Structure formats: C-alpha cells, structure tokens
mmCIF file of C-alpha atoms in Angstrom:
data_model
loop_
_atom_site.group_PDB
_atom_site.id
_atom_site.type_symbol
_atom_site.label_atom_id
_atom_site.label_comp_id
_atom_site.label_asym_id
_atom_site.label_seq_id
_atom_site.Cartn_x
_atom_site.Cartn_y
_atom_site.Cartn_z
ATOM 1 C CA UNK A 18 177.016 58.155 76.467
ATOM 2 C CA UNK A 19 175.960 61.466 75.862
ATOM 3 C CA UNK A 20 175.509 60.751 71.858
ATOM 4 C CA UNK A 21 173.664 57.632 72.707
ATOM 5 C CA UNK A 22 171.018 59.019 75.188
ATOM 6 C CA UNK A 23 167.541 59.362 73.617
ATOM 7 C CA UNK A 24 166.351 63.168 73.053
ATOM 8 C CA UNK A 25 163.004 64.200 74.211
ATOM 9 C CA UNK A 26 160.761 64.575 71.162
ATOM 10 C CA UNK A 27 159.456 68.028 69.885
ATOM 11 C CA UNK A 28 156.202 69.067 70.931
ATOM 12 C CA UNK A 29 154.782 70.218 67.255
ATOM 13 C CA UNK A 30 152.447 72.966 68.123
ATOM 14 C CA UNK A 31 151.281 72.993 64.255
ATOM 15 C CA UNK A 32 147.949 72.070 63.372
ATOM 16 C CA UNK A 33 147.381 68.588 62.899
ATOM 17 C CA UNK A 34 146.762 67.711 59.612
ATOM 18 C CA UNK A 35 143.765 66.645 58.124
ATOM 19 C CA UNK A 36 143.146 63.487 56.644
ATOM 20 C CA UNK A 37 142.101 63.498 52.567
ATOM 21 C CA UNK A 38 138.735 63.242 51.948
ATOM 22 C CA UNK A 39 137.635 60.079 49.761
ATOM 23 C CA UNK A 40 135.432 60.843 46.553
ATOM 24 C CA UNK A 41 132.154 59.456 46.298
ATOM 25 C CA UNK A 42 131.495 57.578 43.000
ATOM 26 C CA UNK A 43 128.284 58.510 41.287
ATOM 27 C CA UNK A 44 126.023 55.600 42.831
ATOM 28 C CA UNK A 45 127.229 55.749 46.294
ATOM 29 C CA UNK A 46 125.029 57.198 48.925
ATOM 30 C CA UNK A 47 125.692 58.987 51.495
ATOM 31 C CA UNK A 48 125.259 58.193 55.311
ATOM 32 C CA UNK A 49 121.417 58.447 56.165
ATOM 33 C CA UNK A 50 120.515 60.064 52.744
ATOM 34 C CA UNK A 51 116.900 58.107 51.923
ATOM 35 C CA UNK A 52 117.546 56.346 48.643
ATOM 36 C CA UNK A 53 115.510 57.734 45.785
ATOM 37 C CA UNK A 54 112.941 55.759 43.673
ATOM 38 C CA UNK A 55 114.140 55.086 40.046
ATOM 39 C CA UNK A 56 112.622 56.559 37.571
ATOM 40 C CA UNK A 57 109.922 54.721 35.595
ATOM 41 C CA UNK A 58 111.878 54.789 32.185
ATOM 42 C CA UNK A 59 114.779 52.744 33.752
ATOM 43 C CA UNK A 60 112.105 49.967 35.148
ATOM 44 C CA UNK A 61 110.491 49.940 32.063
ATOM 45 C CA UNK A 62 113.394 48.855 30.287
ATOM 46 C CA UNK A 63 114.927 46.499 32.358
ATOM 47 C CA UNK A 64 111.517 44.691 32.236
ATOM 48 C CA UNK A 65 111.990 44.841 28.462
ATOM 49 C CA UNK A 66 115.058 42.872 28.536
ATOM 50 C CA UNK A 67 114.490 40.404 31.098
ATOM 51 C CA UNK A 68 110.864 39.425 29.757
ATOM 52 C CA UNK A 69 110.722 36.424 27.301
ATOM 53 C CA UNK A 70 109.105 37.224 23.764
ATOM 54 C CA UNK A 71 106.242 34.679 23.495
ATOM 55 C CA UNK A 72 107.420 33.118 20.294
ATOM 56 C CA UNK A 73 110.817 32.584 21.375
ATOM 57 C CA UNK A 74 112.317 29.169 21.334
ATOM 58 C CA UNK A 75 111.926 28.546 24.947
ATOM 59 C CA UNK A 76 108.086 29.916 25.313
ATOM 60 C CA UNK A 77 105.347 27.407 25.163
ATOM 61 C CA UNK A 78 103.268 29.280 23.156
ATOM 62 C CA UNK A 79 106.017 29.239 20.102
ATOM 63 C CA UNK A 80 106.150 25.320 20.881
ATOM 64 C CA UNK A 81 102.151 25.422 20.187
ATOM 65 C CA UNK A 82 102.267 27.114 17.110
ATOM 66 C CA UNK A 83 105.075 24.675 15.890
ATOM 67 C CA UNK A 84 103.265 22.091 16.660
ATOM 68 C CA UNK A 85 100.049 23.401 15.251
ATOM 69 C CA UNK A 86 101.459 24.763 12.082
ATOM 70 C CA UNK A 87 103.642 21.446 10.982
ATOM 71 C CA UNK A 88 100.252 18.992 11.815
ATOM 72 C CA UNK A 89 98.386 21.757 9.493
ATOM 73 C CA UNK A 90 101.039 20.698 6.832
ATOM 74 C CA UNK A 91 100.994 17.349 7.364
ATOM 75 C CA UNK A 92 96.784 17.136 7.267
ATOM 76 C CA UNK A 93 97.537 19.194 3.932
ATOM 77 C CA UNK A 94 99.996 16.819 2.563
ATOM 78 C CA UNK A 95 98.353 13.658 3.282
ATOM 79 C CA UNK A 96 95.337 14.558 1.052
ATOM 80 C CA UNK A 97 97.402 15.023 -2.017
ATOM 81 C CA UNK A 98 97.891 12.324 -5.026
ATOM 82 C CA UNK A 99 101.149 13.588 -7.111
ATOM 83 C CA UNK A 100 101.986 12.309 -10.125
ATOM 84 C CA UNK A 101 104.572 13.293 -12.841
ATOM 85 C CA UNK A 102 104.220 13.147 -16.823
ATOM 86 C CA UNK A 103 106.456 13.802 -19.587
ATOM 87 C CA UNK A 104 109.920 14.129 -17.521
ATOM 88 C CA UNK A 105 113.330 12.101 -17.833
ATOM 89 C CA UNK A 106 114.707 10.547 -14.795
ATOM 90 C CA UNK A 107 116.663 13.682 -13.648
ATOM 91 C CA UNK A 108 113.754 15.722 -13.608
ATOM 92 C CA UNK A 109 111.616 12.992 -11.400
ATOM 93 C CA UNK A 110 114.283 12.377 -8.922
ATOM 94 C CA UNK A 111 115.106 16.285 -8.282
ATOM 95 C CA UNK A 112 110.980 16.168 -8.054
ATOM 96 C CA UNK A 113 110.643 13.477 -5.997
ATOM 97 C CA UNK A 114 113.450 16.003 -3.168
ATOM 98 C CA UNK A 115 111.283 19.118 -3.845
ATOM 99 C CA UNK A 116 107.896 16.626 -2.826
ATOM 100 C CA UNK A 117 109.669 15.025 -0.049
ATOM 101 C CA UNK A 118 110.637 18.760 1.702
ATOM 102 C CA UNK A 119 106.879 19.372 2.450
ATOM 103 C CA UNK A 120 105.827 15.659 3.615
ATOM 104 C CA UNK A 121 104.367 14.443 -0.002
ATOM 105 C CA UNK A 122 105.323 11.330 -1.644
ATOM 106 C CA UNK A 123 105.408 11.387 -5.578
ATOM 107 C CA UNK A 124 102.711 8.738 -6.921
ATOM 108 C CA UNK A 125 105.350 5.619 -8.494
ATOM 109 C CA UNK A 126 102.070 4.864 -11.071
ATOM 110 C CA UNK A 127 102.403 3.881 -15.020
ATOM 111 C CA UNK A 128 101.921 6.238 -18.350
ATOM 112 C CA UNK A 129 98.190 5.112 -17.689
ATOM 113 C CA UNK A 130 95.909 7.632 -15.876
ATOM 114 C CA UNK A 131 94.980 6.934 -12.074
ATOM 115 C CA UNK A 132 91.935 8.068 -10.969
ATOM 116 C CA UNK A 133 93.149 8.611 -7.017
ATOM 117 C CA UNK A 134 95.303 11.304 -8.869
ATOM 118 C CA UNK A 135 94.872 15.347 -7.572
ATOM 119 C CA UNK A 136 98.276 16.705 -9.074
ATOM 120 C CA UNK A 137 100.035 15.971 -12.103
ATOM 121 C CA UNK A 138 103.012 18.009 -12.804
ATOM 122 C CA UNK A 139 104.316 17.960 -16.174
ATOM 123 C CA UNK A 140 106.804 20.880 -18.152
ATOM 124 C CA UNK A 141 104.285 21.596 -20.465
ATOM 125 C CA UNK A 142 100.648 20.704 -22.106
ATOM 126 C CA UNK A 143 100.203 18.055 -24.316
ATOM 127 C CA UNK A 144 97.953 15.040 -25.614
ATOM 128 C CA UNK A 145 99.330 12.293 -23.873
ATOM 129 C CA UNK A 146 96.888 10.491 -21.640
ATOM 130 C CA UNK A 147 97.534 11.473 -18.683
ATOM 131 C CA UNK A 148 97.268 14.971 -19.475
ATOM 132 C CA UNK A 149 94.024 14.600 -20.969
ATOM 133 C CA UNK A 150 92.401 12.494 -18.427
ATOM 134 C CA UNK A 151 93.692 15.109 -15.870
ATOM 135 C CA UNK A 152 92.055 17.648 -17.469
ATOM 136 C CA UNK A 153 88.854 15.413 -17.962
ATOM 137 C CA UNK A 154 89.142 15.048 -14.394
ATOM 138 C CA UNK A 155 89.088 18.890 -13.384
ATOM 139 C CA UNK A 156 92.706 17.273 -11.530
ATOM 140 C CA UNK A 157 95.395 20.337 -10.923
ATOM 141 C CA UNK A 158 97.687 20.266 -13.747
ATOM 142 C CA UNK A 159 100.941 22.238 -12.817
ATOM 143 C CA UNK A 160 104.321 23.270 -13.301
ATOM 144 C CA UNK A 161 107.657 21.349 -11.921
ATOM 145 C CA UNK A 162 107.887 25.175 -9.739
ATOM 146 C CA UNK A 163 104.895 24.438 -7.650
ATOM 147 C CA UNK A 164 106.608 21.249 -6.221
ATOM 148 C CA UNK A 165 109.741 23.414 -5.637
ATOM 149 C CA UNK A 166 108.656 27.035 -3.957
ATOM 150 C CA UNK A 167 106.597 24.387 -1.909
ATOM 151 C CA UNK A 168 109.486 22.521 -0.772
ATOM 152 C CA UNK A 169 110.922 26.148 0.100
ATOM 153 C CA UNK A 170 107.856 26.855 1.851
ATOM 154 C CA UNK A 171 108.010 23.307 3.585
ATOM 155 C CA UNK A 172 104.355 23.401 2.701
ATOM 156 C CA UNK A 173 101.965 23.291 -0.089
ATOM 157 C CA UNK A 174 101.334 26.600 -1.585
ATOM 158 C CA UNK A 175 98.380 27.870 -3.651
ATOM 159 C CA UNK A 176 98.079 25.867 -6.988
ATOM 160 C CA UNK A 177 96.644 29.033 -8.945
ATOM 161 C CA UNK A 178 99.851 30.506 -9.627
ATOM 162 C CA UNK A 179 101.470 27.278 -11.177
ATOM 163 C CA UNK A 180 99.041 25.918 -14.476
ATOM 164 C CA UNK A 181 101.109 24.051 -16.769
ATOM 165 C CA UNK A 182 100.676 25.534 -20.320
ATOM 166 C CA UNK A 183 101.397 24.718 -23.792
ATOM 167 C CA UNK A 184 103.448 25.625 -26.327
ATOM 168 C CA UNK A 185 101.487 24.868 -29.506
ATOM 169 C CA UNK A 186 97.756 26.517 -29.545
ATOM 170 C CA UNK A 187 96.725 24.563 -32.565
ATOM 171 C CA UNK A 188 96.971 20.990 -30.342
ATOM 172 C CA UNK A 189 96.452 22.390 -26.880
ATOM 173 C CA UNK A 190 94.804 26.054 -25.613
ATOM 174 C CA UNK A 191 97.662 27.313 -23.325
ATOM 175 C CA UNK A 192 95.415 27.567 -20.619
ATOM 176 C CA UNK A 193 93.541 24.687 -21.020
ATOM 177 C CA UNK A 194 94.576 22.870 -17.783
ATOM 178 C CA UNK A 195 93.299 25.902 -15.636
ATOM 179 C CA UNK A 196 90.262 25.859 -18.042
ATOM 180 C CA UNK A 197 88.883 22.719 -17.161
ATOM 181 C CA UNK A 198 89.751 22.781 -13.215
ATOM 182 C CA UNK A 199 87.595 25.975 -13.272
ATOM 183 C CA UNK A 200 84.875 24.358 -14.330
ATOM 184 C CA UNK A 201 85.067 21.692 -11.948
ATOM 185 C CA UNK A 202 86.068 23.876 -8.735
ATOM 186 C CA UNK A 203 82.586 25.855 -9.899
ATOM 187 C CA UNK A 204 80.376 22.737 -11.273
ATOM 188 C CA UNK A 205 81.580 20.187 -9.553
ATOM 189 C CA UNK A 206 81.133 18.582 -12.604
ATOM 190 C CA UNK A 207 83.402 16.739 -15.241
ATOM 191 C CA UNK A 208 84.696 17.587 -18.441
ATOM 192 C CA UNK A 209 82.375 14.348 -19.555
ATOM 193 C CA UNK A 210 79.215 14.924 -17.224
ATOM 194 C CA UNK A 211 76.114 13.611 -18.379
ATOM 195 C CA UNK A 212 77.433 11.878 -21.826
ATOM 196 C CA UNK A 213 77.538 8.170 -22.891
ATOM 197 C CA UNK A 214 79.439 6.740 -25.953
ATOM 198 C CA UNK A 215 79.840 3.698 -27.655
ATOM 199 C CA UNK A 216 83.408 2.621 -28.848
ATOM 200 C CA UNK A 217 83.606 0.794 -31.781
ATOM 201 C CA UNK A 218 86.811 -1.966 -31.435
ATOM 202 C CA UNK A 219 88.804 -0.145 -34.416
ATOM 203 C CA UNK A 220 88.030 3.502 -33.158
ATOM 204 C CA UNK A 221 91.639 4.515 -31.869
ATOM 205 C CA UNK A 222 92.377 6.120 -34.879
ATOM 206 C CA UNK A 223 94.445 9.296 -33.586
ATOM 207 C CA UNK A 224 95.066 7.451 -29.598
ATOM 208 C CA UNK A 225 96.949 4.889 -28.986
ATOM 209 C CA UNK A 226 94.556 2.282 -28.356
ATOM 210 C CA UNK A 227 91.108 2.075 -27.651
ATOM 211 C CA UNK A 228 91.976 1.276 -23.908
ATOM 212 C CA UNK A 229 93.513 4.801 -23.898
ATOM 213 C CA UNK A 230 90.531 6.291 -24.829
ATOM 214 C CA UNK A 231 88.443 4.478 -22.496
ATOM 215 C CA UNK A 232 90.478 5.742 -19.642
ATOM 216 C CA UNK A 233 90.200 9.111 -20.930
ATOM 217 C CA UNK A 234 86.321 9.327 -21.246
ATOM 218 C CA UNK A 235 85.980 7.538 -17.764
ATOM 219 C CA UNK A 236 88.169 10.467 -16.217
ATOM 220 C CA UNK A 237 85.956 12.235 -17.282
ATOM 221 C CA UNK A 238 83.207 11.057 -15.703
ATOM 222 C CA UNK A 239 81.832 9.766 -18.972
ATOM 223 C CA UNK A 240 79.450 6.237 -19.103
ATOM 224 C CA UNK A 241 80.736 4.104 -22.092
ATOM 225 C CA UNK A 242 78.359 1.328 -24.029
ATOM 226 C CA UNK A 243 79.683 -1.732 -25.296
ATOM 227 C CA UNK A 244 79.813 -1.858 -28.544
ATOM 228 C CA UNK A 245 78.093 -5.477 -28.649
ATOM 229 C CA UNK A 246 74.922 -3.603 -26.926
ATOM 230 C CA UNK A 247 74.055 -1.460 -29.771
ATOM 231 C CA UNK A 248 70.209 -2.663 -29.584
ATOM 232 C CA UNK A 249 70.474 -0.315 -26.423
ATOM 233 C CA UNK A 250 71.635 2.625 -27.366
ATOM 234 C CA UNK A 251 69.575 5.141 -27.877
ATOM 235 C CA UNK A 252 69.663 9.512 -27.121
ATOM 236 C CA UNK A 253 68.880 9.999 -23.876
ATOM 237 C CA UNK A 254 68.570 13.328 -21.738
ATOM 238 C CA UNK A 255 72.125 13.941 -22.266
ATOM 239 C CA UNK A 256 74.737 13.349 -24.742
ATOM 240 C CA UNK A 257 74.927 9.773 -26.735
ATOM 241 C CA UNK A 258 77.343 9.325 -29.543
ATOM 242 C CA UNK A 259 79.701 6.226 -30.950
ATOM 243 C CA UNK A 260 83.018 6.832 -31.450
ATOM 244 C CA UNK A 261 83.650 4.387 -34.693
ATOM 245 C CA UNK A 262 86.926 4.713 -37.316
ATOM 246 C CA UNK A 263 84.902 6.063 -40.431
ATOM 247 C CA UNK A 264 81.789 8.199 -39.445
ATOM 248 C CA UNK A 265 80.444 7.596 -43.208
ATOM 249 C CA UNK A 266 80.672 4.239 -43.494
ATOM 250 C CA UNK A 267 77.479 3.272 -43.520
ATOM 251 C CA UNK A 268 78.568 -0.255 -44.177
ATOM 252 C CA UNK A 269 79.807 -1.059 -40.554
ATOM 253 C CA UNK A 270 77.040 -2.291 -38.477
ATOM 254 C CA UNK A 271 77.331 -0.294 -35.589
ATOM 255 C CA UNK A 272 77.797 3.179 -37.559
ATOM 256 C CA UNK A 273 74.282 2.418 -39.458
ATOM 257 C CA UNK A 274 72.656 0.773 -35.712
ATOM 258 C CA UNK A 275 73.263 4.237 -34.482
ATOM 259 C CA UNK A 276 72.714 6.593 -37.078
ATOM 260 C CA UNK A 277 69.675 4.144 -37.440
ATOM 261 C CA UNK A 278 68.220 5.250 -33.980
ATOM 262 C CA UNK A 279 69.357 8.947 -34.401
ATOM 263 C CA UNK A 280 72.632 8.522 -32.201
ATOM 264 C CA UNK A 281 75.529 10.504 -33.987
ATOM 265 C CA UNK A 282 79.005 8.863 -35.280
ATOM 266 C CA UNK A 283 82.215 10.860 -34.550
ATOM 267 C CA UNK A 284 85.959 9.919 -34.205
ATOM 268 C CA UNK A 285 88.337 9.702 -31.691
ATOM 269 C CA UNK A 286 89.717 13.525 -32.325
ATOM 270 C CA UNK A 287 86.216 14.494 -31.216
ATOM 271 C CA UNK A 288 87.385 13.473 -27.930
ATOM 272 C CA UNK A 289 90.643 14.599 -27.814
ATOM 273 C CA UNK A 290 89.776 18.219 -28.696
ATOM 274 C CA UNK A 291 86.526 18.484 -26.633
ATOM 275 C CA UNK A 292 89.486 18.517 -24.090
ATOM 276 C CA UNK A 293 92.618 19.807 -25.499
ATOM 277 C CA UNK A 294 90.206 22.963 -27.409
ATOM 278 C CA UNK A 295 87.790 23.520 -24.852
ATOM 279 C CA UNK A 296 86.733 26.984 -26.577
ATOM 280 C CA UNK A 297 86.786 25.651 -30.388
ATOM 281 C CA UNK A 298 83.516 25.094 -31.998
ATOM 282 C CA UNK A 299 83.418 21.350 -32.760
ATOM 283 C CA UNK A 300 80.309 21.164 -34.636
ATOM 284 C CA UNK A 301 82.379 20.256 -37.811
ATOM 285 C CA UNK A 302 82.921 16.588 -36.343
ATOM 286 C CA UNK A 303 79.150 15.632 -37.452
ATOM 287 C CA UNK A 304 78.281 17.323 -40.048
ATOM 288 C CA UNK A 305 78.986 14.369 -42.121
ATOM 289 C CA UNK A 306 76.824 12.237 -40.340
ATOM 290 C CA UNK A 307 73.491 14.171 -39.423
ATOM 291 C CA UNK A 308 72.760 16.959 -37.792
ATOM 292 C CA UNK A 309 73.148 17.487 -34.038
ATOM 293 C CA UNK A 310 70.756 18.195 -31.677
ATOM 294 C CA UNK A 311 69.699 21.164 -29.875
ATOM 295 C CA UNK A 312 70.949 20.272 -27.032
ATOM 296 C CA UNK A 313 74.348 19.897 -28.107
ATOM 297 C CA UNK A 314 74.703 22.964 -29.765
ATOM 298 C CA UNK A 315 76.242 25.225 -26.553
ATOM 299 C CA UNK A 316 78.443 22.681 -25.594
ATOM 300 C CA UNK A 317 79.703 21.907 -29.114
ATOM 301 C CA UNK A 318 80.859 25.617 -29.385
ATOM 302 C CA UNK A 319 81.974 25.992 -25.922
ATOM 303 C CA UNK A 320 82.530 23.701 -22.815
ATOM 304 C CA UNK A 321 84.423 25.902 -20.690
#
C-alpha cells in the first residue's frame, strides 16, 4: 500500500522558464508599429509591369493601326496593273505567290501591250513589244525582286530601287526603262507626245507586224494617219513623219505624197530606237530623204 500511495509533488523553487522568443521575418510588423510608405522606386516599377504597352496585342490602339496600316496596303494594291514579259512558266507562277503576299493579282493579258498596264516585270530589257510600249508609256518597268521584297514586306515597296536593265547597250541603254518613266513622272508627257505618223501597209520591216507597231506608237501617246488619207497629211506644230519600207523609193505613192508636202519618210527602226536609245542621236534616219526640221533637231539627239 505504501508503494502504491501517490507522493506529494516537489515544490520547484527554480525560476520558471521562459518561453523562446519567435523571429520576426523581414516584412512582419510589429504590434502598433505605423506601417511605413514604400518608397517611390518600388511603385514606380510595379506600375511598369502591370501597365499595358499601347501597341500590344490586346490594346485598341495596336488594333487601329492594324487596321489602318493593312487598308493603306490594300488602297495601294488595288491601283496597280502587273504584268509579266519574257518569263517561262516557273518564273510566272513563283511571281504570281510573291504578287499574291501583298494583295496584287498578276494581269493574265497576251504578248500584246495593254494600256491599263502600271508594272511590267520582266528579267531584263529588250525589244519585244511590251517592253517598248511600256517604256513609251512612262509604265514602271522592273525587276522579278520588286514583286518579291514586296511580298516580304506584305506591301508594295518603292519602285526606284528595282529598274529592269539590259544586257546589250547596242539594242537597249541599260537604263532605259528608268529613262523614260523619268520623263513622264516630270512631264507628264509620253515618249510619243505631240507626234503623228503615217504607216505605210508594208512598213514592219524590223517588228513583227505593222499591228505591233501601231500598239507601240499609241503607248506612246502617238496619233497615227491612215495611210489611205495621205491628201491630209501635212507638218503640223509637232512632229509628222510616215513610217514606209524603203525611205528612197520615190516610186511608192505614199513615200513621194509625203516627201511631196515636206513630211519626212523613215523606217520602223526609227521607232524602235527613239525608245530603246533614248540618248543616241537619230538624225541619220533622214538624211536620205530631206532634211529635218528645226524643230526636230533637240529631240532627234536627245529625248530623255
């Protein structure tokens, strides 16, 4: 009983022990301490990352300028008339993606010119008819990398920097294309401004046909006579002249009508290099004839 009987419990006269104090982390406050304002810095860049950049993708103003930007495009695109010259099938269909990247659709039109034309791309100068009536025309006459960098772009850059040239100087000046649209950005004039012709039936003597060189000189803004209305012709204030197979043969009615009534008898390579020359004196295409008049006598040595 003895063992079993509870013992009274030890008074401990110790201290009491005290209880372990807890360590503040570095943002907790104590009791009643007045909470400090943060510094400016910190606002400053908290406002930084939570505020929306006003181009981003959810803004409204980088909707607007879009919006804006593609209907420029597309207002730039619709006014354009491509066509293509002097390229296999390849070459037009990989065109024809490069066109269709910035909204323009490649003009589907024959080897013959088209006067709704404003771009022909072709790899290089030459004297097919196209070429000449675009530069008759004052039309831009460029490289196949203008339709590309523009597809790039996904818009239509600056033409200045993309002038088809040639390759042979004796048939075409190298920078004849960006010659003639030159003159007509500054004259508003073209290459044929001002000059009537009359086409004899057998003239196409270096062209294909005479059609082709009808098409040419009307590019060109040039007025053609019928041959059958030879009583009519006669120098005017600008430039007459019939464009006839054999400028000496004096036995062909309309060569001695005109010569008759002072109108000058050329060829059809008259034509061909007032364009494809523009800076070579061509005064050597009449002296056989008669000789030219005053008037022509700048423009025979220069036309651009």
């Amino acid at each position: 009983l003895a063992r079993k009987r509870v013992q009274p419990e030890r008074l401990d006269t110790s201290p009491p022990a005290a209880e372990p104090r807890k360590r503040k982390s570095p943002g907790q406050k104590a009791k009643g301490e007045a909470r400090q304002p943060e510094p400016a810095e910190k606002k400053t860049k908290k406002s930084k990352k939570t505020a929306k950049p006003a181009g981003s993708k959810g803004g409204k103003a980088g909707k607007t300028a879009k919006h804006a930007a593609a209907e420029k495009s597309k207002s730039t695109a619709s006014d354009l008339n491509v066509s293509l010259s002097g390229m296999r099938s390849k070459v037009r269909e990989r065109c024809q993606k490069h066109a269709a990247k910035f909204g323009v659709q490649i003009t589907a039109s024959p080897k013959e010119w088209n006067d709704a034309i404003t771009h022909l791309v072709t790899p290089r100068l030459g004297r097919s008819e196209k070429t000449l009536s675009g530069m008759a025309s004052g039309a831009w006459i460029l490289k196949e990398s203008w339709l590309r960098e523009s597809g790039k772009a996904k818009a239509a850059l600056d033409e200045k920097d993309f002038f088809a040239q040639s390759l042979d100087e004796s048939l075409v000046t190298s920078n004849a294309a960006e010659l003639w649209n030159q003159h007509y950005c500054q004259t508003k004039k073209k290459a044929f401004h001002g000059m009537s012709a009359v086409f004899h039936e057998r003239c196409a003597q270096n062209a294909p046909s005479r059609d082709t060189l009808l098409r040419i000189f009307r590019a060109g803004g040039g007025r053609v006579i019928e041959a059958e209305d030879t009583n009519e012709v006669q120098q005017e204030d600008g430039m007459t002249f019939a464009v006839v197979p054999d400028p000496c043969d004096r036995t062909d009615k309309v060569v001695s009508d005109c010569i008759a009534k002072n109108v000058p008898c050329t060829s059809d390579l008259f034509l061909i290099e007032w364009l494809a020359l523009p800076k070579k004196d061509l005064s050597a295409h009449f002296q056989d004839t008669m000789s030219m008049p005053l008037l022509w006598s700048s423009k025979l040595q220069q036309r651009c």
